[in-house]
Amino acid sequence: MASASGHAQGGERVPAWLATWTASPQPVWGPDFLFPTNVPAVLAGQTVRQVARVSLGGRRLRLVLSNAYGKQPVVVGRGSVALAGTHGSLVPGSLRAVTYGGKSSAVIAPGAPLLSDPIDLPLPALARVTVSLYLPQATPAATFHWDGRATAWIAAGDQTGAARLDPAAQATTARLLLSGIEVEQDVERDGKPASARALPQRSMPGPPTTRPGAASPMTAGVGAAADLGMNGIDVQGFRTAGVVAAIGDSITDGAAATLDADTRWPDFLAEALAPRGMAVINAGISGARLLSDGMGVNALARLDRDVLSQPGVSAVVTLLGINDISWPGTAFEPDRAARPSLQALIAGYEQLIARAHARGVRVIGATLPPFEGALPGTPLADYYQPEKDALRQALNAWIRGSRAFDAVADVDAALRDPAHPARLAPRFDSGDHLHPGDAGNRKMAEVILPAVLDRGTLHGDQADFFSAAALSVASHENSGSERPKWP
C-alpha cells in the first residue's frame, strides 16, 4: 500500500488508472456528406446502450464521456454499467449505477470530457461490458464515433435499468458519448508488472525479448468512442506493463471486420497482450489522415487527446497516410493538387515521433498495405492510381529504412499478394481491395506483435505467433454491416 504521504515504498503497490478501451471522438457531419451518420440529429428522452470489450480487466472501472465537438452543454441523466449479455441484454446481478461526483446526473461542458466516479464491478480481461446512458433533454448529436464495429441501441425513455431493451429500439453501429473506459491497476513504484494471470484468448504468443539498452513496454512505468459520447473506459485491477495505442484510419478502425465479433487488428493484438498485463486501445478513425482533416481531425491534431494523454500509454503503433495519398482526386477531395509530397508526409511522421518520444512513448511504424483496385463500383473508384501507389511505396521505404521508429511492422509485406505485390492477397482481402478482412486483421496483429514486444522489424513470413487452431476465419468474409466501407 502507499504510505500516508502518497509515495510508495520499494516493491509496494500503488493504484493507477489505465486506459483499457477507447473510441476516438469525431465531429458529426452534415447531410450533404457521402456517408450517412446513422444517428438521429437530436436525442431527447432516450437511452443509448453500447457494448465494449475491454482489453485489461480489474476490480473497478470508470467511464470517459465526450462532448468534444459540441457547441452547447450536454445533460447526462441516469447511467448504468453491466456485464454484457446477448443482443444488448445484461448479465443478471452485474448492473451498477454510474455517478459523477456522487450524483446520478451531470453536465458535459462544450468541448470537454466527463469522467465518472469509480464503479465497483470486477472485470476479467477481454470482458464485454454494456454501458447505458439516458439523455433527458434535447441533445443535438455533435460528437460521435462513426464506425464502432459493434451494435448500439437508441431506445425511448429511461431504460438504463432494463435487463433487455424495448424491441423497438433503433440499432446503429455508431458510438455516442462514450469515448473511453479505464481500469485501475495495481503497479509497483518502478512500474514493473506482476506475473501475468491466465486469461481466455484466441492466441498465445511466446515470451517477450528486449534488445540491450532498449526501453521495453514490459517495464515501462505507468503514467510516464459512432461511439455516442462514450470515449473510454478505465478499470482498477492488477499490476500492468502499460498501454499500447493504435492510431490510424479505417484499416485500424476495422471497416471490414465482422460486426460484433471483435476482429479488428487491435482486438487480436489485445488478446495476445492481455496475458502479459498490457492493454490495447484503438484510436483509429475511418477516413482519418495524418496531415489533413477528413472524417475527423488530422492525426497530429488529435495525437495528444487520443494517444499521449491516455493514462498508462507506453507505446503507439502508427498506420497512417493512405487517405492523405489517395483522397485527392476523388469525390472526397476533387483537388488533385491537395496530395501531399513524400517530404510532407515524412515531416508529419517525424513530428508525431518527436512528440511521442518527448512523453517517453515508443513508436512502432507500420507500413501501408497494398490497395490496387480499391473500392470498385463506388464514388471512390479512382481511389487507387499508379502514381498514388508509387507515393505509398516511397513512404513505406522510408518507414522501413529511416530508423526513425523504435520498431517497424512490415504490414505491406505481410498482406500483399506475392504474384501481384500491389494487391492484397486474396485470403486477406475483405473484397474491397483496401481493407483487410478478419483473416487479414489477424495477420496484421501477428506482424505487429513482435514489434510491440521490441523484437525489431519482422516481415509477414517471419512470424506466426497465433495458433491456427485457435481462430478460423474465412477470406472475403461478410462484415455483417450494410455500411459502405469506402474510406
mmCIF file with all atom_site columns, C-alpha atoms in Angstrom, residues 158-268:
data_model
loop_
_atom_site.group_PDB
_atom_site.id
_atom_site.type_symbol
_atom_site.label_atom_id
_atom_site.label_alt_id
_atom_site.label_comp_id
_atom_site.label_asym_id
_atom_site.label_entity_id
_atom_site.label_seq_id
_atom_site.pdbx_PDB_ins_code
_atom_site.Cartn_x
_atom_site.Cartn_y
_atom_site.Cartn_z
_atom_site.occupancy
_atom_site.B_iso_or_equiv
_atom_site.pdbx_formal_charge
_atom_site.auth_seq_id
_atom_site.auth_comp_id
_atom_site.auth_asym_id
_atom_site.auth_atom_id
_atom_site.pdbx_PDB_model_num
ATOM 1   C CA . ASP A 1 158 ? -35.018 5.762   -19.358 1.00 0.00 ? 158 ASP A CA 1
ATOM 2   C CA . GLN A 1 159 ? -34.111 2.117   -19.933 1.00 0.00 ? 159 GLN A CA 1
ATOM 3   C CA . THR A 1 160 ? -30.774 2.205   -18.110 1.00 0.00 ? 160 THR A CA 1
ATOM 4   C CA . GLY A 1 161 ? -32.010 -0.459  -15.679 1.00 0.00 ? 161 GLY A CA 1
ATOM 5   C CA . ALA A 1 162 ? -33.717 -2.673  -18.242 1.00 0.00 ? 162 ALA A CA 1
ATOM 6   C CA . ALA A 1 163 ? -32.360 -6.210  -18.495 1.00 0.00 ? 163 ALA A CA 1
ATOM 7   C CA . ARG A 1 164 ? -33.453 -6.140  -22.135 1.00 0.00 ? 164 ARG A CA 1
ATOM 8   C CA . LEU A 1 165 ? -34.293 -3.124  -24.260 1.00 0.00 ? 165 LEU A CA 1
ATOM 9   C CA . ASP A 1 166 ? -37.600 -2.428  -25.911 1.00 0.00 ? 166 ASP A CA 1
ATOM 10  C CA . PRO A 1 167 ? -37.568 -4.339  -29.239 1.00 0.00 ? 167 PRO A CA 1
ATOM 11  C CA . ALA A 1 168 ? -38.438 -1.067  -30.983 1.00 0.00 ? 168 ALA A CA 1
ATOM 12  C CA . ALA A 1 169 ? -35.012 0.380   -30.118 1.00 0.00 ? 169 ALA A CA 1
ATOM 13  C CA . GLN A 1 170 ? -33.103 1.811   -33.080 1.00 0.00 ? 170 GLN A CA 1
ATOM 14  C CA . ALA A 1 171 ? -29.869 -0.035  -33.868 1.00 0.00 ? 171 ALA A CA 1
ATOM 15  C CA . THR A 1 172 ? -26.710 1.725   -35.024 1.00 0.00 ? 172 THR A CA 1
ATOM 16  C CA . THR A 1 173 ? -23.014 0.907   -35.303 1.00 0.00 ? 173 THR A CA 1
ATOM 17  C CA . ALA A 1 174 ? -22.024 4.419   -34.277 1.00 0.00 ? 174 ALA A CA 1
ATOM 18  C CA . ARG A 1 175 ? -20.890 5.240   -30.768 1.00 0.00 ? 175 ARG A CA 1
ATOM 19  C CA . LEU A 1 176 ? -22.277 8.192   -28.810 1.00 0.00 ? 176 LEU A CA 1
ATOM 20  C CA . LEU A 1 177 ? -20.889 9.973   -25.732 1.00 0.00 ? 177 LEU A CA 1
ATOM 21  C CA . LEU A 1 178 ? -18.751 7.029   -24.603 1.00 0.00 ? 178 LEU A CA 1
ATOM 22  C CA . SER A 1 179 ? -15.142 7.623   -25.627 1.00 0.00 ? 179 SER A CA 1
ATOM 23  C CA . GLY A 1 180 ? -13.171 5.659   -23.068 1.00 0.00 ? 180 GLY A CA 1
ATOM 24  C CA . ILE A 1 181 ? -13.098 3.008   -20.391 1.00 0.00 ? 181 ILE A CA 1
ATOM 25  C CA . GLU A 1 182 ? -10.353 2.967   -17.791 1.00 0.00 ? 182 GLU A CA 1
ATOM 26  C CA . VAL A 1 183 ? -9.428  0.339   -15.217 1.00 0.00 ? 183 VAL A CA 1
ATOM 27  C CA . GLU A 1 184 ? -7.445  0.860   -12.065 1.00 0.00 ? 184 GLU A CA 1
ATOM 28  C CA . GLN A 1 185 ? -4.423  -1.415  -11.864 1.00 0.00 ? 185 GLN A CA 1
ATOM 29  C CA . ASP A 1 186 ? -2.003  -2.002  -9.009  1.00 0.00 ? 186 ASP A CA 1
ATOM 30  C CA . VAL A 1 187 ? 1.538   -1.129  -10.100 1.00 0.00 ? 187 VAL A CA 1
ATOM 31  C CA . GLU A 1 188 ? 4.838   -1.187  -8.299  1.00 0.00 ? 188 GLU A CA 1
ATOM 32  C CA . ARG A 1 189 ? 6.692   2.035   -7.705  1.00 0.00 ? 189 ARG A CA 1
ATOM 33  C CA . ASP A 1 190 ? 9.113   1.230   -10.555 1.00 0.00 ? 190 ASP A CA 1
ATOM 34  C CA . GLY A 1 191 ? 6.282   0.243   -12.880 1.00 0.00 ? 191 GLY A CA 1
ATOM 35  C CA . LYS A 1 192 ? 7.318   -3.413  -13.133 1.00 0.00 ? 192 LYS A CA 1
ATOM 36  C CA . PRO A 1 193 ? 4.388   -5.728  -13.811 1.00 0.00 ? 193 PRO A CA 1
ATOM 37  C CA . ALA A 1 194 ? 3.294   -8.614  -11.659 1.00 0.00 ? 194 ALA A CA 1
ATOM 38  C CA . SER A 1 195 ? 3.108   -12.092 -13.119 1.00 0.00 ? 195 SER A CA 1
ATOM 39  C CA . ALA A 1 196 ? 0.509   -12.329 -15.862 1.00 0.00 ? 196 ALA A CA 1
ATOM 40  C CA . ARG A 1 197 ? -2.708  -14.072 -14.969 1.00 0.00 ? 197 ARG A CA 1
ATOM 41  C CA . ALA A 1 198 ? -4.093  -16.862 -17.115 1.00 0.00 ? 198 ALA A CA 1
ATOM 42  C CA . LEU A 1 199 ? -6.669  -15.365 -19.466 1.00 0.00 ? 199 LEU A CA 1
ATOM 43  C CA . PRO A 1 200 ? -9.048  -16.724 -22.095 1.00 0.00 ? 200 PRO A CA 1
ATOM 44  C CA . GLN A 1 201 ? -7.700  -15.903 -25.544 1.00 0.00 ? 201 GLN A CA 1
ATOM 45  C CA . ARG A 1 202 ? -7.727  -16.847 -29.195 1.00 0.00 ? 202 ARG A CA 1
ATOM 46  C CA . SER A 1 203 ? -3.939  -16.963 -29.289 1.00 0.00 ? 203 SER A CA 1
ATOM 47  C CA . MET A 1 204 ? -0.922  -17.031 -27.017 1.00 0.00 ? 204 MET A CA 1
ATOM 48  C CA . PRO A 1 205 ? 2.402   -15.670 -28.262 1.00 0.00 ? 205 PRO A CA 1
ATOM 49  C CA . GLY A 1 206 ? 5.810   -16.648 -26.951 1.00 0.00 ? 206 GLY A CA 1
ATOM 50  C CA . PRO A 1 207 ? 7.790   -14.801 -24.287 1.00 0.00 ? 207 PRO A CA 1
ATOM 51  C CA . PRO A 1 208 ? 8.993   -11.281 -24.998 1.00 0.00 ? 208 PRO A CA 1
ATOM 52  C CA . THR A 1 209 ? 12.600  -10.320 -25.529 1.00 0.00 ? 209 THR A CA 1
ATOM 53  C CA . THR A 1 210 ? 14.258  -6.906  -25.376 1.00 0.00 ? 210 THR A CA 1
ATOM 54  C CA . ARG A 1 211 ? 17.383  -5.729  -27.143 1.00 0.00 ? 211 ARG A CA 1
ATOM 55  C CA . PRO A 1 212 ? 20.085  -4.439  -24.762 1.00 0.00 ? 212 PRO A CA 1
ATOM 56  C CA . GLY A 1 213 ? 19.509  -0.879  -23.651 1.00 0.00 ? 213 GLY A CA 1
ATOM 57  C CA . ALA A 1 214 ? 16.033  -0.619  -25.173 1.00 0.00 ? 214 ALA A CA 1
ATOM 58  C CA . ALA A 1 215 ? 13.071  0.725   -23.256 1.00 0.00 ? 215 ALA A CA 1
ATOM 59  C CA . SER A 1 216 ? 10.695  -2.218  -23.164 1.00 0.00 ? 216 SER A CA 1
ATOM 60  C CA . PRO A 1 217 ? 6.933   -1.804  -22.826 1.00 0.00 ? 217 PRO A CA 1
ATOM 61  C CA . MET A 1 218 ? 7.064   -4.677  -20.366 1.00 0.00 ? 218 MET A CA 1
ATOM 62  C CA . THR A 1 219 ? 8.950   -2.454  -17.882 1.00 0.00 ? 219 THR A CA 1
ATOM 63  C CA . ALA A 1 220 ? 7.655   0.961   -18.874 1.00 0.00 ? 220 ALA A CA 1
ATOM 64  C CA . GLY A 1 221 ? 6.350   2.997   -15.960 1.00 0.00 ? 221 GLY A CA 1
ATOM 65  C CA . VAL A 1 222 ? 2.661   3.714   -15.898 1.00 0.00 ? 222 VAL A CA 1
ATOM 66  C CA . GLY A 1 223 ? 1.856   7.396   -16.208 1.00 0.00 ? 223 GLY A CA 1
ATOM 67  C CA . ALA A 1 224 ? 5.405   8.306   -17.975 1.00 0.00 ? 224 ALA A CA 1
ATOM 68  C CA . ALA A 1 225 ? -15.905 6.431   -28.821 1.00 0.00 ? 225 ALA A CA 1
ATOM 69  C CA . ALA A 1 226 ? -20.071 6.114   -33.653 1.00 0.00 ? 226 ALA A CA 1
ATOM 70  C CA . ASP A 1 227 ? -19.467 5.582   -30.002 1.00 0.00 ? 227 ASP A CA 1
ATOM 71  C CA . LEU A 1 228 ? -22.044 8.146   -28.996 1.00 0.00 ? 228 LEU A CA 1
ATOM 72  C CA . GLY A 1 229 ? -20.398 10.168  -26.296 1.00 0.00 ? 229 GLY A CA 1
ATOM 73  C CA . MET A 1 230 ? -18.598 7.195   -24.818 1.00 0.00 ? 230 MET A CA 1
ATOM 74  C CA . ASN A 1 231 ? -14.873 7.765   -25.370 1.00 0.00 ? 231 ASN A CA 1
ATOM 75  C CA . GLY A 1 232 ? -13.207 5.438   -22.915 1.00 0.00 ? 232 GLY A CA 1
ATOM 76  C CA . ILE A 1 233 ? -13.389 3.027   -20.011 1.00 0.00 ? 233 ILE A CA 1
ATOM 77  C CA . ASP A 1 234 ? -10.943 2.931   -17.062 1.00 0.00 ? 234 ASP A CA 1
ATOM 78  C CA . VAL A 1 235 ? -10.614 -0.185  -14.885 1.00 0.00 ? 235 VAL A CA 1
ATOM 79  C CA . GLN A 1 236 ? -8.990  -0.650  -11.471 1.00 0.00 ? 236 GLN A CA 1
ATOM 80  C CA . GLY A 1 237 ? -7.302  -4.008  -11.283 1.00 0.00 ? 237 GLY A CA 1
ATOM 81  C CA . PHE A 1 238 ? -3.921  -5.665  -11.176 1.00 0.00 ? 238 PHE A CA 1
ATOM 82  C CA . ARG A 1 239 ? -0.343  -4.610  -11.882 1.00 0.00 ? 239 ARG A CA 1
ATOM 83  C CA . THR A 1 240 ? 0.271   -3.978  -15.540 1.00 0.00 ? 240 THR A CA 1
ATOM 84  C CA . ALA A 1 241 ? 3.023   -3.188  -18.023 1.00 0.00 ? 241 ALA A CA 1
ATOM 85  C CA . GLY A 1 242 ? 1.324   -0.321  -19.800 1.00 0.00 ? 242 GLY A CA 1
ATOM 86  C CA . VAL A 1 243 ? -0.997  0.592   -22.641 1.00 0.00 ? 243 VAL A CA 1
ATOM 87  C CA . VAL A 1 244 ? -0.385  0.202   -26.374 1.00 0.00 ? 244 VAL A CA 1
ATOM 88  C CA . ALA A 1 245 ? -2.315  2.668   -28.538 1.00 0.00 ? 245 ALA A CA 1
ATOM 89  C CA . ALA A 1 246 ? -3.112  2.118   -32.214 1.00 0.00 ? 246 ALA A CA 1
ATOM 90  C CA . ILE A 1 247 ? -3.611  5.300   -34.249 1.00 0.00 ? 247 ILE A CA 1
ATOM 91  C CA . GLY A 1 248 ? -4.772  5.009   -37.830 1.00 0.00 ? 248 GLY A CA 1
ATOM 92  C CA . ASP A 1 249 ? -7.612  5.156   -40.320 1.00 0.00 ? 249 ASP A CA 1
ATOM 93  C CA . SER A 1 250 ? -10.360 2.723   -41.353 1.00 0.00 ? 250 SER A CA 1
ATOM 94  C CA . ILE A 1 251 ? -7.874  -0.162  -41.521 1.00 0.00 ? 251 ILE A CA 1
ATOM 95  C CA . THR A 1 252 ? -7.252  0.298   -37.793 1.00 0.00 ? 252 THR A CA 1
ATOM 96  C CA . ASP A 1 253 ? -10.882 1.223   -37.091 1.00 0.00 ? 253 ASP A CA 1
ATOM 97  C CA . GLY A 1 254 ? -11.789 -2.144  -38.625 1.00 0.00 ? 254 GLY A CA 1
ATOM 98  C CA . ALA A 1 255 ? -14.045 -1.089  -41.502 1.00 0.00 ? 255 ALA A CA 1
ATOM 99  C CA . ALA A 1 256 ? -14.343 -4.646  -42.861 1.00 0.00 ? 256 ALA A CA 1
ATOM 100 C CA . ALA A 1 257 ? -14.170 -6.555  -39.567 1.00 0.00 ? 257 ALA A CA 1
ATOM 101 C CA . THR A 1 258 ? -17.146 -8.752  -38.771 1.00 0.00 ? 258 THR A CA 1
ATOM 102 C CA . LEU A 1 259 ? -19.733 -6.810  -36.789 1.00 0.00 ? 259 LEU A CA 1
ATOM 103 C CA . ASP A 1 260 ? -19.946 -7.613  -33.058 1.00 0.00 ? 260 ASP A CA 1
ATOM 104 C CA . ALA A 1 261 ? -17.054 -10.098 -33.285 1.00 0.00 ? 261 ALA A CA 1
ATOM 105 C CA . ASP A 1 262 ? -14.057 -8.046  -32.038 1.00 0.00 ? 262 ASP A CA 1
ATOM 106 C CA . THR A 1 263 ? -11.929 -8.932  -35.065 1.00 0.00 ? 263 THR A CA 1
ATOM 107 C CA . ARG A 1 264 ? -10.159 -5.646  -35.780 1.00 0.00 ? 264 ARG A CA 1
ATOM 108 C CA . TRP A 1 265 ? -6.383  -5.961  -35.713 1.00 0.00 ? 265 TRP A CA 1
ATOM 109 C CA . PRO A 1 266 ? -6.126  -4.101  -32.361 1.00 0.00 ? 266 PRO A CA 1
ATOM 110 C CA . ASP A 1 267 ? -8.644  -6.623  -30.966 1.00 0.00 ? 267 ASP A CA 1
ATOM 111 C CA . PHE A 1 268 ? -6.403  -9.542  -31.923 1.00 0.00 ? 268 PHE A CA 1
#
